[in-house]
Every structure is written in structure tokens, then in C-alpha cells.
Coordinates of C-alpha atoms in Angstrom, one line a residue:
M442 CA 12.7 -0.7 3.4
G443 CA 13.9 2.4 1.7
V444 CA 13.5 4.0 -1.9
G445 CA 14.3 1.5 -5.1
K446 CA 14.3 -1.4 -2.3
H447 CA 11.7 -4.1 -3.8
I448 CA 10.1 -7.4 -2.8
A449 CA 9.7 -9.6 -6.0
S450 CA 7.2 -12.6 -6.1
E451 CA 8.0 -16.0 -7.1
T452 CA 8.0 -16.3 -10.9
F453 CA 5.1 -17.7 -12.9
T454 CA 4.3 -18.8 -16.3
V455 CA 1.7 -17.3 -18.5
G456 CA 1.3 -17.5 -22.4
G457 CA 4.2 -19.8 -22.3
Y458 CA 6.5 -16.7 -20.9
Q459 CA 8.1 -16.5 -17.4
W460 CA 6.8 -13.5 -15.5
A461 CA 7.4 -11.6 -12.2
I462 CA 6.1 -9.1 -10.3
Y463 CA 8.0 -6.5 -8.2
F464 CA 6.9 -4.1 -5.9
Y465 CA 8.7 -1.3 -4.1
P466 CA 6.8 -0.2 -0.9
D467 CA 8.7 3.2 -0.8
G468 CA 9.1 4.2 -4.4
K469 CA 11.2 2.8 -7.1
N470 CA 12.7 6.1 -7.8
P471 CA 14.5 8.6 -5.3
E472 CA 12.2 11.4 -6.9
D473 CA 8.9 9.2 -5.7
N474 CA 10.1 10.6 -1.6
S475 CA 9.0 8.0 -0.5
A476 CA 5.1 9.0 -1.0
Y477 CA 4.3 6.6 -3.3
V478 CA 4.6 2.6 -4.1
S479 CA 5.5 1.2 -7.4
V480 CA 4.5 -1.8 -8.4
F481 CA 5.6 -3.8 -11.8
I482 CA 4.9 -6.8 -13.7
A483 CA 8.6 -8.3 -15.5
L484 CA 9.2 -10.4 -18.0
A485 CA 11.4 -12.8 -16.5
S486 CA 12.4 -15.3 -19.2
E487 CA 14.3 -14.7 -22.1
G488 CA 12.2 -13.1 -25.2
T489 CA 12.2 -10.4 -27.4
D490 CA 9.2 -8.0 -28.4
V491 CA 6.5 -10.1 -26.3
R492 CA 3.4 -8.6 -26.3
A493 CA 1.4 -8.6 -23.4
L494 CA -2.0 -7.4 -21.6
F495 CA -2.0 -6.8 -18.2
E496 CA -4.0 -4.8 -15.5
L497 CA -2.1 -4.2 -11.7
T498 CA -4.5 -3.5 -8.7
L499 CA -3.5 -2.7 -5.4
L500 CA -6.4 -4.1 -3.2
D501 CA -7.2 -2.2 0.3
Q502 CA -7.8 -5.3 3.0
S503 CA -8.1 -2.9 6.0
P504 CA -11.2 -3.9 7.8
N505 CA -12.4 0.1 7.7
G506 CA -12.0 -0.1 3.9
K507 CA -11.0 3.7 4.0
H508 CA -7.5 3.8 2.5
K509 CA -8.0 5.0 -1.1
V510 CA -5.6 3.8 -3.8
H511 CA -4.5 5.9 -6.4
S512 CA -2.7 5.5 -9.6
H513 CA -0.9 7.4 -12.4
F514 CA -1.2 4.5 -15.0
D515 CA -3.4 5.9 -17.3
R516 CA -3.0 3.6 -20.2
S517 CA -6.2 1.4 -20.4
L518 CA -6.2 -2.5 -21.7
E519 CA -8.4 -1.2 -24.7
S520 CA -5.0 0.6 -25.8
G521 CA -3.3 -2.0 -26.4
P522 CA -0.4 -4.7 -25.3
Y523 CA 2.8 -3.4 -24.3
T524 CA 5.9 -4.3 -25.6
L525 CA 8.6 -6.1 -23.5
K526 CA 11.4 -6.2 -25.4
Y527 CA 14.0 -8.3 -23.0
R528 CA 14.3 -10.6 -19.8
G529 CA 14.1 -8.0 -16.8
S530 CA 11.4 -5.5 -18.8
M531 CA 9.1 -4.3 -16.7

């Protein structure tokens, strides 16, 4: 698709707020050099200082199961919620 181009999920409601998932198959930023995928959860409704705990996981559905998924997402759920400041925050 190209760096910076994404596929968005339908919006869904959790905790009284609308959310969406954005998937960038060639990475979100040019420095990704298409070597990484990027996945974000975004606040899709109006809100300020919305606190949320979440975890995003990519599953290998290939029949041989040999593809590894690496993450540069080092923050654990135990470290506390994220604060999303405005609609569109990822």
C-alpha cells in the first residue's frame, strides 16, 4: 500500500467511548522503510483525558506457524493506563 497508508476498522464502543484500530502494513513513518507494520488504537469520539488500558496483538495465521511477531511496544499493562487527550489520539 505504501508507507503512511492505512486500513481502519469500523468504530466500536468500549467504556462509553468510540474507538478504531488503524493498521499500516508498510509502517506509519518514512523511517520505518517498509520494514515494519504499525498498529494503533485511536479514540474516535469526543473526549479529553480518556484513560484506557489495552493490548494489541498480531496473530500468525499462516499454516506453517513459522512467522514471528516482534514488538517494539515495551509498556506493560501493569504500568497503568494510557491517557488519550482528544479525538484522533493514538
